[in-house]
Amino acid sequence: MSEALLTVEGLNAHYGSAHVLTDVSFEIGDEAVAIVGRNGMGKTTLCAAIMGINPPRASGSVRFAGTELVGMSSHKIASLGIGYVPQGRRLFPSLSVDEHLRMTARGNGSNRWTIAAIYELFPRLAQRKRNGGAQLSGGEQQMLAIGRALVTNPTLLILDEPSEGLAPTIIELLIETFKTLEQEGLKIMLIEQNLGVATSLAERQLVMVGGEIATETTATALAGDPELQRRYLGVEPIRR
């Protein structure tokens, strides 16, 4: 069997004396994966350990297409084909929409994701291409953060809490966008607290509790099991 696209094995991560991730292991192959859990469970630290961004002290193994990432610098990790949409978007207030995209665009016109393709995907960004990052609405900022990652033409897209703070209509738009991207062949790893979003996008659900993968389940099972939702996530049952 061929190796999975992303393989995480026995990943531990520390910030100082705080042991944040404990022996985290999972794989991402051909299907989208959602990692769900409450605040403070280590989900964003997992993203940081994979991407080498503000990296925690990590041990274990993270392999992307067979290449070991632990200890590698973040720009080299990104160049291998991982796009990252961070929690909070992290845009530059002084840069326009167009400058954000031009700063990260990789490749040439033969690539799927050119700047023109991003404007076609998100027409609202085309209308605001000269506006600065701080002049955009929350939904427009998230579109730009996604577009900024897509123009690197990644193989895997990691999304950290993409629905956070957004209106329901924008969330629905993003869900449809993510489904379209997956249908086109882009692999997706989604970090989410919003179970409606997580279960709409990915059938595979990994539940993170206390820096560990507590259980793996499916969207169908999670959506239909109120007790599982309360026990692991501390939320009231989701309603579709």
Short mmCIF file of C-alpha atoms in Angstrom, two decimals:
data_model
loop_
_atom_site.label_atom_id
_atom_site.label_comp_id
_atom_site.label_asym_id
_atom_site.label_seq_id
_atom_site.Cartn_x
_atom_site.Cartn_y
_atom_site.Cartn_z
CA MET A 1 0.00 0.00 0.00
CA SER A 2 1.20 3.52 -0.76
CA GLU A 3 1.95 5.85 2.13
CA ALA A 4 -0.78 8.25 3.25
CA LEU A 5 -0.42 11.88 2.22
CA LEU A 6 0.05 13.02 5.85
CA THR A 7 1.13 10.64 8.59
CA VAL A 8 1.40 11.79 12.21
CA GLU A 9 2.98 9.23 14.57
CA GLY A 10 3.60 9.59 18.30
CA LEU A 11 3.66 13.39 18.10
CA ASN A 12 4.41 15.14 21.39
CA ALA A 13 4.65 18.90 21.81
CA HIS A 14 5.71 21.08 24.72
CA TYR A 15 5.61 24.80 25.40
CA GLY A 16 8.18 25.14 28.14
CA SER A 17 7.19 22.65 30.83
CA ALA A 18 3.61 22.32 29.51
CA HIS A 19 3.02 19.03 27.72
CA VAL A 20 0.36 20.04 25.18
CA LEU A 21 0.23 17.11 22.73
CA THR A 22 0.63 13.51 23.88
CA ASP A 23 1.39 10.72 21.39
CA VAL A 24 -0.92 12.04 18.68
CA SER A 25 -1.20 9.66 15.72
CA PHE A 26 -3.42 9.73 12.64
CA GLU A 27 -3.25 9.65 8.85
CA ILE A 28 -4.84 11.64 6.05
CA GLY A 29 -5.30 9.90 2.73
CA ASP A 30 -7.98 10.49 0.13
CA GLU A 31 -10.78 11.85 2.32
CA ALA A 32 -11.27 15.02 4.34
CA VAL A 33 -10.60 14.75 8.07
CA ALA A 34 -12.07 16.96 10.80
CA ILE A 35 -10.41 17.32 14.20
CA VAL A 36 -12.95 18.54 16.73
CA GLY A 37 -12.73 19.49 20.38
CA ARG A 38 -13.26 22.22 22.91
CA ASN A 39 -10.96 25.22 23.39
CA GLY A 40 -7.61 24.42 24.98
CA MET A 41 -7.49 20.81 23.80
CA GLY A 42 -4.36 21.28 21.65
CA LYS A 43 -5.88 21.61 18.18
CA THR A 44 -4.03 24.80 17.20
CA THR A 45 -0.81 23.45 18.74
CA LEU A 46 -1.22 20.45 16.44
CA CYS A 47 -1.36 22.81 13.45
CA ALA A 48 1.73 24.66 14.71
CA ALA A 49 3.65 21.41 15.17
CA ILE A 50 2.76 20.26 11.64
CA MET A 51 3.55 23.60 10.01
CA GLY A 52 6.59 24.59 12.08
CA ILE A 53 4.99 27.97 12.88
CA ASN A 54 5.98 29.45 16.26
CA PRO A 55 6.89 25.83 16.83
CA PRO A 56 6.47 24.07 20.12
CA ARG A 57 9.22 21.67 21.17
CA ALA A 58 8.10 18.61 19.22
CA SER A 59 9.11 14.97 19.07
CA GLY A 60 7.73 12.08 17.12
CA SER A 61 7.10 12.06 13.40
CA VAL A 62 5.08 14.08 10.90
CA ARG A 63 5.52 12.91 7.31
CA PHE A 64 4.04 14.63 4.28
CA ALA A 65 4.25 12.62 1.06
CA GLY A 66 7.06 10.67 2.70
CA THR A 67 9.09 13.72 3.81
CA GLU A 68 9.73 14.22 7.55
CA LEU A 69 8.55 17.66 8.70
CA VAL A 70 9.59 17.73 12.37
CA GLY A 71 12.51 20.14 12.65
CA MET A 72 11.93 21.67 9.20
CA SER A 73 11.35 25.42 8.81
CA SER A 74 7.83 26.60 8.06
CA HIS A 75 8.58 28.06 4.62
CA LYS A 76 10.09 24.77 3.49
CA ILE A 77 7.07 22.88 4.82
CA ALA A 78 4.74 25.19 2.88
CA SER A 79 6.81 24.74 -0.29
CA LEU A 80 6.18 20.99 -0.16
CA GLY A 81 2.49 21.58 -0.84
CA ILE A 82 0.69 22.34 2.43
CA GLY A 83 -1.55 25.39 2.54
CA TYR A 84 -2.47 26.75 5.97
CA VAL A 85 -5.39 28.99 6.91
CA PRO A 86 -4.67 30.01 10.53
CA GLN A 87 -7.17 30.72 13.25
CA GLY A 88 -7.88 34.45 13.31
CA ARG A 89 -6.87 34.83 9.61
CA ARG A 90 -3.68 36.81 10.40
CA LEU A 91 -3.91 39.30 7.56
CA PHE A 92 -1.73 42.38 7.14
CA PRO A 93 -3.81 45.54 7.70
CA SER A 94 -1.52 47.62 5.48
CA LEU A 95 -1.64 45.26 2.49
CA SER A 96 -4.46 45.25 -0.04
CA VAL A 97 -6.35 42.12 -1.05
CA ASP A 98 -4.37 41.98 -4.30
CA GLU A 99 -1.04 42.43 -2.49
CA HIS A 100 -1.85 39.57 -0.12
CA LEU A 101 -2.45 37.26 -3.06
CA ARG A 102 0.55 38.42 -5.08
CA MET A 103 2.81 37.98 -2.06
CA THR A 104 2.04 34.26 -1.76
CA ALA A 105 1.18 33.22 -5.34
CA ARG A 106 3.33 30.37 -6.58
CA GLY A 107 3.75 28.91 -10.04
CA ASN A 108 2.50 30.21 -13.36
CA GLY A 109 -0.66 30.46 -15.40
CA SER A 110 -0.84 26.70 -15.85
CA ASN A 111 -1.56 26.18 -12.14
CA ARG A 112 -5.14 25.68 -11.02
CA TRP A 113 -5.06 28.49 -8.48
CA THR A 114 -4.03 31.79 -10.00
CA ILE A 115 -5.03 35.17 -8.60
CA ALA A 116 -7.67 35.39 -11.33
CA ALA A 117 -9.07 32.03 -10.22
CA ILE A 118 -9.35 33.27 -6.63
CA TYR A 119 -11.32 36.30 -7.80
CA GLU A 120 -13.60 33.96 -9.74
CA LEU A 121 -14.06 31.76 -6.65
CA PHE A 122 -14.68 34.77 -4.39
CA PRO A 123 -16.14 37.64 -6.47
CA ARG A 124 -16.39 39.81 -3.36
CA LEU A 125 -12.60 39.86 -3.16
CA ALA A 126 -12.39 41.06 -6.76
CA GLN A 127 -14.67 43.95 -5.83
CA ARG A 128 -12.38 44.85 -2.93
CA LYS A 129 -9.00 44.04 -4.42
CA ARG A 130 -7.60 47.48 -3.50
CA ASN A 131 -8.94 47.45 0.07
CA GLY A 132 -6.62 46.71 2.98
CA GLY A 133 -7.01 43.64 5.15
CA ALA A 134 -8.45 45.68 8.02
CA GLN A 135 -11.12 47.19 5.76
CA LEU A 136 -12.76 43.84 5.03
CA SER A 137 -15.65 42.19 6.82
CA GLY A 138 -15.01 39.02 8.79
CA GLY A 139 -16.30 36.87 5.96
CA GLU A 140 -14.20 38.70 3.37
CA GLN A 141 -11.12 38.33 5.58
CA GLN A 142 -11.69 34.57 5.75
CA MET A 143 -12.10 34.40 1.98
CA LEU A 144 -8.80 36.22 1.61
CA ALA A 145 -7.06 33.92 4.09
CA ILE A 146 -8.31 30.92 2.09
CA GLY A 147 -7.34 32.51 -1.20
CA ARG A 148 -3.88 33.35 0.13
CA ALA A 149 -3.37 29.66 0.91
CA LEU A 150 -4.83 28.42 -2.37
CA VAL A 151 -2.54 30.50 -4.59
CA THR A 152 0.37 28.46 -3.24
CA ASN A 153 -1.34 25.58 -5.12
CA PRO A 154 -1.22 23.13 -2.23
CA THR A 155 -1.96 19.41 -2.18
CA LEU A 156 -3.23 19.56 1.41
CA LEU A 157 -5.17 22.47 2.93
CA ILE A 158 -5.20 22.82 6.73
CA LEU A 159 -8.02 25.03 8.03
CA ASP A 160 -7.95 26.12 11.68
CA GLU A 161 -11.41 27.21 12.91
CA PRO A 162 -12.51 28.74 9.58
CA SER A 163 -16.10 29.38 10.76
CA GLU A 164 -15.10 31.28 13.91
CA GLY A 165 -17.01 34.54 14.32
CA LEU A 166 -18.80 34.35 10.97
CA ALA A 167 -22.47 34.80 10.14
CA PRO A 168 -24.44 31.65 9.23
CA THR A 169 -24.83 32.71 5.60
CA ILE A 170 -21.07 33.10 5.21
CA ILE A 171 -20.48 29.77 6.93
CA GLU A 172 -22.80 28.06 4.43
CA LEU A 173 -20.88 29.68 1.57
CA LEU A 174 -17.58 28.43 2.97
CA ILE A 175 -18.91 24.89 3.46
CA GLU A 176 -19.95 24.77 -0.20
CA THR A 177 -16.56 26.18 -1.20
CA PHE A 178 -14.70 23.52 0.79
CA LYS A 179 -16.85 20.77 -0.74
CA THR A 180 -16.04 22.07 -4.21
CA LEU A 181 -12.31 22.14 -3.43
CA GLU A 182 -12.43 18.56 -2.18
CA GLN A 183 -14.29 17.42 -5.28
CA GLU A 184 -11.50 18.97 -7.35
CA GLY A 185 -9.00 16.77 -5.52
CA LEU A 186 -7.65 19.04 -2.79
CA LYS A 187 -7.17 17.16 0.49
CA ILE A 188 -8.52 18.94 3.57
CA MET A 189 -7.72 18.79 7.27
CA LEU A 190 -10.29 20.82 9.19
CA ILE A 191 -9.96 22.01 12.79
CA GLU A 192 -13.40 22.99 14.10
CA GLN A 193 -15.48 23.56 17.22
CA ASN A 194 -18.61 24.03 15.13
CA LEU A 195 -19.88 20.47 14.81
CA GLY A 196 -22.34 21.43 12.08
CA VAL A 197 -19.45 22.59 9.90
CA ALA A 198 -17.20 19.66 10.81
CA THR A 199 -19.81 17.00 10.13
CA SER A 200 -20.98 18.68 6.92
CA LEU A 201 -17.51 18.59 5.40
CA ALA A 202 -15.81 15.43 6.66
CA GLU A 203 -17.11 11.95 7.38
CA ARG A 204 -13.95 11.09 9.36
CA GLN A 205 -14.02 12.81 12.76
CA LEU A 206 -11.12 12.78 15.21
CA VAL A 207 -12.04 14.00 18.69
CA MET A 208 -9.21 15.72 20.59
CA VAL A 209 -9.34 15.85 24.39
CA GLY A 210 -6.48 17.02 26.59
CA GLY A 211 -3.92 16.98 23.79
CA GLU A 212 -4.76 13.43 22.71
CA ILE A 213 -6.93 11.89 20.03
CA ALA A 214 -9.55 10.47 22.37
CA THR A 215 -11.55 8.68 19.71
CA GLU A 216 -12.14 8.42 15.98
CA THR A 217 -15.71 8.37 14.77
CA THR A 218 -17.81 9.36 11.78
CA ALA A 219 -19.93 12.40 11.07
CA THR A 220 -22.99 10.18 10.95
CA ALA A 221 -22.25 8.64 14.36
CA LEU A 222 -21.29 11.94 15.97
CA ALA A 223 -24.33 13.81 14.65
CA GLY A 224 -26.60 11.05 15.87
CA ASP A 225 -25.13 10.58 19.35
CA PRO A 226 -25.97 13.41 21.79
CA GLU A 227 -24.16 11.64 24.62
CA LEU A 228 -20.93 11.46 22.59
CA GLN A 229 -21.22 15.17 21.87
CA ARG A 230 -21.69 16.01 25.55
CA ARG A 231 -19.02 13.65 26.85
CA TYR A 232 -16.19 14.64 24.55
CA LEU A 233 -17.14 18.12 23.41
CA GLY A 234 -19.25 19.56 26.21
CA VAL A 235 -21.86 20.86 23.80
CA GLU A 236 -25.56 20.47 23.34
CA PRO A 237 -26.58 18.16 20.49
CA ILE A 238 -26.24 19.60 17.00
CA ARG A 239 -29.36 20.00 14.93
CA ARG A 240 -29.39 19.88 11.17
#
